[in-house]
PDB file of C-alpha atoms in Angstrom:
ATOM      1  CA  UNK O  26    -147.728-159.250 218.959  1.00  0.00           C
ATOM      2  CA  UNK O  27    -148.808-162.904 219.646  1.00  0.00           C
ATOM      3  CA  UNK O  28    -146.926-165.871 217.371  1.00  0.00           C
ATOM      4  CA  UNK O  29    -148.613-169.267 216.834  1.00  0.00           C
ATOM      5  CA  UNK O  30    -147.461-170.640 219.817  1.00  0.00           C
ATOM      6  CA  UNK O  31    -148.100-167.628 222.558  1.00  0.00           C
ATOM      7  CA  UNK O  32    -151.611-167.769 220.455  1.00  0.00           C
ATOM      8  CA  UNK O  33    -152.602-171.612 221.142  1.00  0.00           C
ATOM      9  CA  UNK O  34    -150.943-171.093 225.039  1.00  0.00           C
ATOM     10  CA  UNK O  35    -153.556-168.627 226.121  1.00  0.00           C
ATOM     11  CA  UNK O  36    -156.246-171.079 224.093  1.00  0.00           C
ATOM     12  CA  UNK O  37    -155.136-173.529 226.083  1.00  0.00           C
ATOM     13  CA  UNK O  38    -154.830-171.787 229.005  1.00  0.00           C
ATOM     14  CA  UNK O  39    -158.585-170.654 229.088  1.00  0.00           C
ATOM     15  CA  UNK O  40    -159.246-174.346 228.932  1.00  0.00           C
ATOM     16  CA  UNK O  41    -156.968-175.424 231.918  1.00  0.00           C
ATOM     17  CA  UNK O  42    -155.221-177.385 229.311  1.00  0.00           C
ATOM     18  CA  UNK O  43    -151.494-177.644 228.747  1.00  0.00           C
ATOM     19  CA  UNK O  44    -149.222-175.475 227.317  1.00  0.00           C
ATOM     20  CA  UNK O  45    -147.147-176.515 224.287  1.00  0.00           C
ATOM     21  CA  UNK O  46    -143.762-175.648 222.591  1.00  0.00           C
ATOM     22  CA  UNK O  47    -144.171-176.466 219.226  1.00  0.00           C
ATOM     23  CA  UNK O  48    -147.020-177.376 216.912  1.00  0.00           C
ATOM     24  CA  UNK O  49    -145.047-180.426 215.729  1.00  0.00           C
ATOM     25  CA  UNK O  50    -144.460-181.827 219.087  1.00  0.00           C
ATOM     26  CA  UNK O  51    -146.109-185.421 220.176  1.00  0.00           C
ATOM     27  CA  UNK O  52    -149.217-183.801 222.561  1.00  0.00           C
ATOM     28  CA  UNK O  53    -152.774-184.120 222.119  1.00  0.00           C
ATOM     29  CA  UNK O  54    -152.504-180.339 222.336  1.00  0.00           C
ATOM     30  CA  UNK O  55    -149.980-179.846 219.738  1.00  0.00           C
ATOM     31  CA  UNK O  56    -152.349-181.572 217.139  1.00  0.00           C
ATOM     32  CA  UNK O  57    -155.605-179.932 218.350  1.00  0.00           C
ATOM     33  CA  UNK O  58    -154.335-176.621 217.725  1.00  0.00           C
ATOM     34  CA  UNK O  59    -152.465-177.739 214.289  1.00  0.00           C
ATOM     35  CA  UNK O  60    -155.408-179.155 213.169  1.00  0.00           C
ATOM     36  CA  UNK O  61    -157.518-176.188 213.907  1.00  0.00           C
ATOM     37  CA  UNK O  62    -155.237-172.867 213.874  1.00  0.00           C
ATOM     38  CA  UNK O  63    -155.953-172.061 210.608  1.00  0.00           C
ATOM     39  CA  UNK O  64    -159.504-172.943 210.496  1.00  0.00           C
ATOM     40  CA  UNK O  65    -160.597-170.979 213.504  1.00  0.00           C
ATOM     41  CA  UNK O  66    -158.095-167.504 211.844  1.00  0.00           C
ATOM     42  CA  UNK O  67    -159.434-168.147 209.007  1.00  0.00           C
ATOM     43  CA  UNK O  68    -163.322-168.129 210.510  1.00  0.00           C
ATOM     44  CA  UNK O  69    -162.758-164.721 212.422  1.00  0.00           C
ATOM     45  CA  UNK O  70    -161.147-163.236 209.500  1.00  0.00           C
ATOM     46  CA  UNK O  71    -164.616-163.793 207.430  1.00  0.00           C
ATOM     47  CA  UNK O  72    -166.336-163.155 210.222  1.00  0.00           C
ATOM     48  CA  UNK O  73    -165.861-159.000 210.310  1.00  0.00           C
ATOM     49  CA  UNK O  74    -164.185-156.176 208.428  1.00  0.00           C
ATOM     50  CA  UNK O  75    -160.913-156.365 210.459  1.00  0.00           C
ATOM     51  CA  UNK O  76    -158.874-153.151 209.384  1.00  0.00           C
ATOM     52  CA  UNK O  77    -155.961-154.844 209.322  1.00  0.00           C
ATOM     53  CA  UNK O  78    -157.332-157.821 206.861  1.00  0.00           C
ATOM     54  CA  UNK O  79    -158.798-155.305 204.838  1.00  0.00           C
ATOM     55  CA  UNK O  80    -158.167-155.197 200.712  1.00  0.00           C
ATOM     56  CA  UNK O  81    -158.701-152.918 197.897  1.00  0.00           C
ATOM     57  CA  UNK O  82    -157.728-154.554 194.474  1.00  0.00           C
ATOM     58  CA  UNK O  83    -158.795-153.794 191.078  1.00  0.00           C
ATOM     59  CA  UNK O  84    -160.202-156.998 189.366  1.00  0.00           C
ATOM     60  CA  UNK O  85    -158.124-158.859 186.883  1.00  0.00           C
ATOM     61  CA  UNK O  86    -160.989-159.278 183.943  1.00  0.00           C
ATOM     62  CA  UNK O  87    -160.854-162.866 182.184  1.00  0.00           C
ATOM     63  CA  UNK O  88    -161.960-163.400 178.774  1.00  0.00           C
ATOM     64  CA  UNK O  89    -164.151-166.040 178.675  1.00  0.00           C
ATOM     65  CA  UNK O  90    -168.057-164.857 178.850  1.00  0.00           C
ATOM     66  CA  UNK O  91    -170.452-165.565 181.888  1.00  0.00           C
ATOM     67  CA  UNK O  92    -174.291-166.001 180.117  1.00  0.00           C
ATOM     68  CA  UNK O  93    -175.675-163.633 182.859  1.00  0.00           C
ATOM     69  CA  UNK O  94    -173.070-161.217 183.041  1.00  0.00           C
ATOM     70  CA  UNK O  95    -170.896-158.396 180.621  1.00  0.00           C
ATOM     71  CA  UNK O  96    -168.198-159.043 182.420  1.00  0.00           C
ATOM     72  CA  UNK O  97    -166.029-162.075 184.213  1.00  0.00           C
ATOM     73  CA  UNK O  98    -163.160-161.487 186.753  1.00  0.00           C
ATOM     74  CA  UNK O  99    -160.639-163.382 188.680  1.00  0.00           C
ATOM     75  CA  UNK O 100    -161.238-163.972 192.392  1.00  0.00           C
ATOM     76  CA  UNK O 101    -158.369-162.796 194.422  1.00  0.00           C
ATOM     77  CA  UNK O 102    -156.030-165.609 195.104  1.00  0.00           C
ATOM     78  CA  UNK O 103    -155.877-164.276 198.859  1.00  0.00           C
ATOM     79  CA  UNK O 104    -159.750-163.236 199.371  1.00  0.00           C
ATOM     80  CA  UNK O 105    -161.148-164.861 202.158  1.00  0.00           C
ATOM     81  CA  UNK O 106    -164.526-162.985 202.084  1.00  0.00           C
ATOM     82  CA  UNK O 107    -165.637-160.703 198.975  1.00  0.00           C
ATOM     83  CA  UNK O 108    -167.514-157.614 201.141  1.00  0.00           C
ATOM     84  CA  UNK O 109    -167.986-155.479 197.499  1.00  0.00           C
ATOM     85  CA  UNK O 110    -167.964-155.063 194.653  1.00  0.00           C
ATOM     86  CA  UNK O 111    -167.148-151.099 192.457  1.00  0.00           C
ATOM     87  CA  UNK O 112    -166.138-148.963 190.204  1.00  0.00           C
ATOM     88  CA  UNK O 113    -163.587-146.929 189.254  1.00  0.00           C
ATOM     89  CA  UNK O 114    -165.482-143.568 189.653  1.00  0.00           C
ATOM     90  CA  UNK O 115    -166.078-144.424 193.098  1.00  0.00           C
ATOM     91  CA  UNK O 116    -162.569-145.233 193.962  1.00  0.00           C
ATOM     92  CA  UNK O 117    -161.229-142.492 192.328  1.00  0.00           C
ATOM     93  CA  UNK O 118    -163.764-140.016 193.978  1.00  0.00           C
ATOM     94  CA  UNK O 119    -162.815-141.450 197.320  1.00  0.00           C
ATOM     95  CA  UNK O 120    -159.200-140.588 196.435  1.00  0.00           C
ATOM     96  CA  UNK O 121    -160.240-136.866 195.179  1.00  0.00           C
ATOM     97  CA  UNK O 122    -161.520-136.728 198.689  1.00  0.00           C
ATOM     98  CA  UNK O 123    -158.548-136.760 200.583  1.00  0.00           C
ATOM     99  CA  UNK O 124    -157.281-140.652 200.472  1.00  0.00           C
ATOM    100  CA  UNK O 125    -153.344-139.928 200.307  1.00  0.00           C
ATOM    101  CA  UNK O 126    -151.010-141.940 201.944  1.00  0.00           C
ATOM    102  CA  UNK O 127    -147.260-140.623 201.839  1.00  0.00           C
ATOM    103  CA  UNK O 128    -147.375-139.035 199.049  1.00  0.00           C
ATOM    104  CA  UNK O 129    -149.018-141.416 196.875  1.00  0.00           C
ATOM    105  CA  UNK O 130    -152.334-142.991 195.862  1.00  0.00           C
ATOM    106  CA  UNK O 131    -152.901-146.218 198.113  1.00  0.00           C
ATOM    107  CA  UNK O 132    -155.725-148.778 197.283  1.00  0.00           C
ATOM    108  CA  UNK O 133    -155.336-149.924 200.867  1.00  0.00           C
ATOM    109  CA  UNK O 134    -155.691-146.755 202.530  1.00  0.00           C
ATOM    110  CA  UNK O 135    -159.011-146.116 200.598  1.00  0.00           C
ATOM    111  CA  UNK O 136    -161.770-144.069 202.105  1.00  0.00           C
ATOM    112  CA  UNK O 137    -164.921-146.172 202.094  1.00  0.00           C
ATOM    113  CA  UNK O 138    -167.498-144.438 200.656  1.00  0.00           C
ATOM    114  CA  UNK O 139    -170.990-145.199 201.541  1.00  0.00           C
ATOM    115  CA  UNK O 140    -172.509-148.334 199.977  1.00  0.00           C
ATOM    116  CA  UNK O 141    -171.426-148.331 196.136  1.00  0.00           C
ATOM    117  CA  UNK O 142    -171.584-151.522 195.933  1.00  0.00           C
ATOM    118  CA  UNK O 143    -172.857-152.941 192.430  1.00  0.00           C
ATOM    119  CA  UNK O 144    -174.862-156.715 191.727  1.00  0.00           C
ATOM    120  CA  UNK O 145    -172.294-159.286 191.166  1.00  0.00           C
ATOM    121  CA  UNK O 146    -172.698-162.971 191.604  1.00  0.00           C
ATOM    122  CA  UNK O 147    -169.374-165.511 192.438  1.00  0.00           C
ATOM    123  CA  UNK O 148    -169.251-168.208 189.774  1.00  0.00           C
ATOM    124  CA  UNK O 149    -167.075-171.484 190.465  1.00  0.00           C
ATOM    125  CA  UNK O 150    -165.817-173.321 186.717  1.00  0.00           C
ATOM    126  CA  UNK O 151    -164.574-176.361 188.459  1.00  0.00           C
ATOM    127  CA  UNK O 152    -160.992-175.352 188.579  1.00  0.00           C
ATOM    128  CA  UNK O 153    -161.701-171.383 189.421  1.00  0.00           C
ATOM    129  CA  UNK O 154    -163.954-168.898 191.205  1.00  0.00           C
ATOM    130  CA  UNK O 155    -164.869-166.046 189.147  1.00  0.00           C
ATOM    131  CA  UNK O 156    -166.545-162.694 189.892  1.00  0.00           C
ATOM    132  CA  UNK O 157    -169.386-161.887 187.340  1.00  0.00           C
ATOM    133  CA  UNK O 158    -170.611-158.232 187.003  1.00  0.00           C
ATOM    134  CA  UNK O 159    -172.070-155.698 184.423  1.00  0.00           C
ATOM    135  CA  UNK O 160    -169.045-153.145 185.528  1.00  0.00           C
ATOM    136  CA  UNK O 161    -166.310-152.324 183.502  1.00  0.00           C
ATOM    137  CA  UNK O 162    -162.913-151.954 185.474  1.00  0.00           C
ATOM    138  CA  UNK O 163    -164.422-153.182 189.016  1.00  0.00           C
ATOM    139  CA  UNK O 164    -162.455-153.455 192.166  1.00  0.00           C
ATOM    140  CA  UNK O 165    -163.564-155.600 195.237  1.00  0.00           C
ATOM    141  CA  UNK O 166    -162.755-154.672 198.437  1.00  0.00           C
ATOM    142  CA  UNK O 167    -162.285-158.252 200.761  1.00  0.00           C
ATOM    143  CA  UNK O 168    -160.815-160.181 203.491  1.00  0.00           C
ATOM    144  CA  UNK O 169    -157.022-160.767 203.013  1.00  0.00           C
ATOM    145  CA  UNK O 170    -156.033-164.333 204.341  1.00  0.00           C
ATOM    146  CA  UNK O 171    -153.528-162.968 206.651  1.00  0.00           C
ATOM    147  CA  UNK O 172    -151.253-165.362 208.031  1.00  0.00           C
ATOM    148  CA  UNK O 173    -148.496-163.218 209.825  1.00  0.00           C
ATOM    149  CA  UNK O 174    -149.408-163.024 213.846  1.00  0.00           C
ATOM    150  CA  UNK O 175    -147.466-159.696 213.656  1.00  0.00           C
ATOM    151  CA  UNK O 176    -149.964-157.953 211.703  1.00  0.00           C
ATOM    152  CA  UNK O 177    -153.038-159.250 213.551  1.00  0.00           C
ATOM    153  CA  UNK O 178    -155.335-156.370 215.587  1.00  0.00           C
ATOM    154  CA  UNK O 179    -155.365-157.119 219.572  1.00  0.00           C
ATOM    155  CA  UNK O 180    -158.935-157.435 219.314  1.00  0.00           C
ATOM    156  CA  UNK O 181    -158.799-159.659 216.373  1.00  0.00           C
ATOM    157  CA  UNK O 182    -156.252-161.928 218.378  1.00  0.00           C
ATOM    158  CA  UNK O 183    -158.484-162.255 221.336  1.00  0.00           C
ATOM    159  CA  UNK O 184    -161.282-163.143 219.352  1.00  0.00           C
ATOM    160  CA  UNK O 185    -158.993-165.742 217.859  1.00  0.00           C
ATOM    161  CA  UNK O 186    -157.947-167.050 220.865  1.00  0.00           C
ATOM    162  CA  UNK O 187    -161.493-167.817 222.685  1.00  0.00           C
ATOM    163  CA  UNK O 188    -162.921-168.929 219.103  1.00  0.00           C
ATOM    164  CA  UNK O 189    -159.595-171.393 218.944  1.00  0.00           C
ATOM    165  CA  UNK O 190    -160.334-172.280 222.586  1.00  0.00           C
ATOM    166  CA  UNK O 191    -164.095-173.158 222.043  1.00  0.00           C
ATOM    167  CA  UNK O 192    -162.852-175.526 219.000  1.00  0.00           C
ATOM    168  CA  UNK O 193    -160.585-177.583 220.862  1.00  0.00           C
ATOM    169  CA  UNK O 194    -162.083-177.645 224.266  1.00  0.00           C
ATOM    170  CA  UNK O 195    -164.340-180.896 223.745  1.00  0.00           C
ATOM    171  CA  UNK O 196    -161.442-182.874 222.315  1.00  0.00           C
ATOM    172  CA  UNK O 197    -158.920-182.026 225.370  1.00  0.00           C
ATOM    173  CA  UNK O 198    -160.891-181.947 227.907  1.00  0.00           C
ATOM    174  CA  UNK O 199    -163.891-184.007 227.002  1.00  0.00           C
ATOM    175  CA  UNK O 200    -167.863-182.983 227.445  1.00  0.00           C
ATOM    176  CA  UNK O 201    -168.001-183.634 231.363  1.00  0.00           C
ATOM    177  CA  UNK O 202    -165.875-180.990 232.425  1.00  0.00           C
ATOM    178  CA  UNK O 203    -167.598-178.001 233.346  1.00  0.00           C
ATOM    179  CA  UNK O 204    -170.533-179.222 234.551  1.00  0.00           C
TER     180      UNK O 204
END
């Protein structure tokens, strides 16, 4: 698969830009991709249900009380983009159904059922995000913030690449060009 590098080279390539050899080096293009590598991953991450990005976590419950809701929980520290929000029965009918993965039970091998989703509402305290819900022992299914270039999907990377390349096409090669 793609690293960083091999990632912002074909960026820059579809830009008839430079190539680069490092992200720390002293090029224009070396800072326009720095500066906007993790933005633009980040961006198509959220952006669809990429397999590979894909999370199924029970919710750690907190114990302070949200006026609106039974229950509070922690936001995943590595949720980019909460998709749902469900219970225990659901999971664990989705497992009954077939969801076994070497042997074992795997939360990230889960079998989707069909929307179970239940009303929650993402709270921010100042210092934390928090999930508020009615549901006893809920799990979220989300967007992990993957960072490893080895895991990414092919179609995920190219995605990436031309969403990378429309960021920093204006400051490399300026408005005119193109036209």
């Amino acid at each position: 698969m793609a690293g960083q590098i091999e990632i912002c080279n074909i960026a820059l390539a579809q830009i008839r830009s430079k190539s680069i050899n490092s992200l720390t080096e002293a090029s224009i293009e070396a800072q326009q991709c720095k500066l906007h590598f993790d933005i633009a991953r980040q961006f198509v991450l959220r952006d669809a249900q990429w397999q590979f990005a894909k999370r199924v976590e029970p919710l750690q419950l907190r114990t302070e009380e949200q006026l609106e809701w039974v229950y509070a929980y922690q936001y995943p520290i590595d949720c980019l983009k909460l998709r749902k929000v469900f219970g225990d029965l659901e999971f664990k009918q989705s497992m009954n159904a077939g969801d076994i993965s070497s042997g074992y039970l795997s939360y990230n091998n889960y079998i989707e059922p069909a929307d179970v989703s239940v009303p929650y509402e993402l709270i921010n305290d100042g210092d934390n995000r928090i999930i508020g819900t009615d549901l006893e022992d809920a799990y979220a299914m989300y967007t992990k913030d993957v960072k490893d270039t080895t895991l990414f999907d092919p179609t995920f990377t190219s995605a990436f690449i031309y969403y990378l390349a429309s960021m920093i096409a204006v400051p490399l090669t300026g408005v005119d060009i193109g036209r």
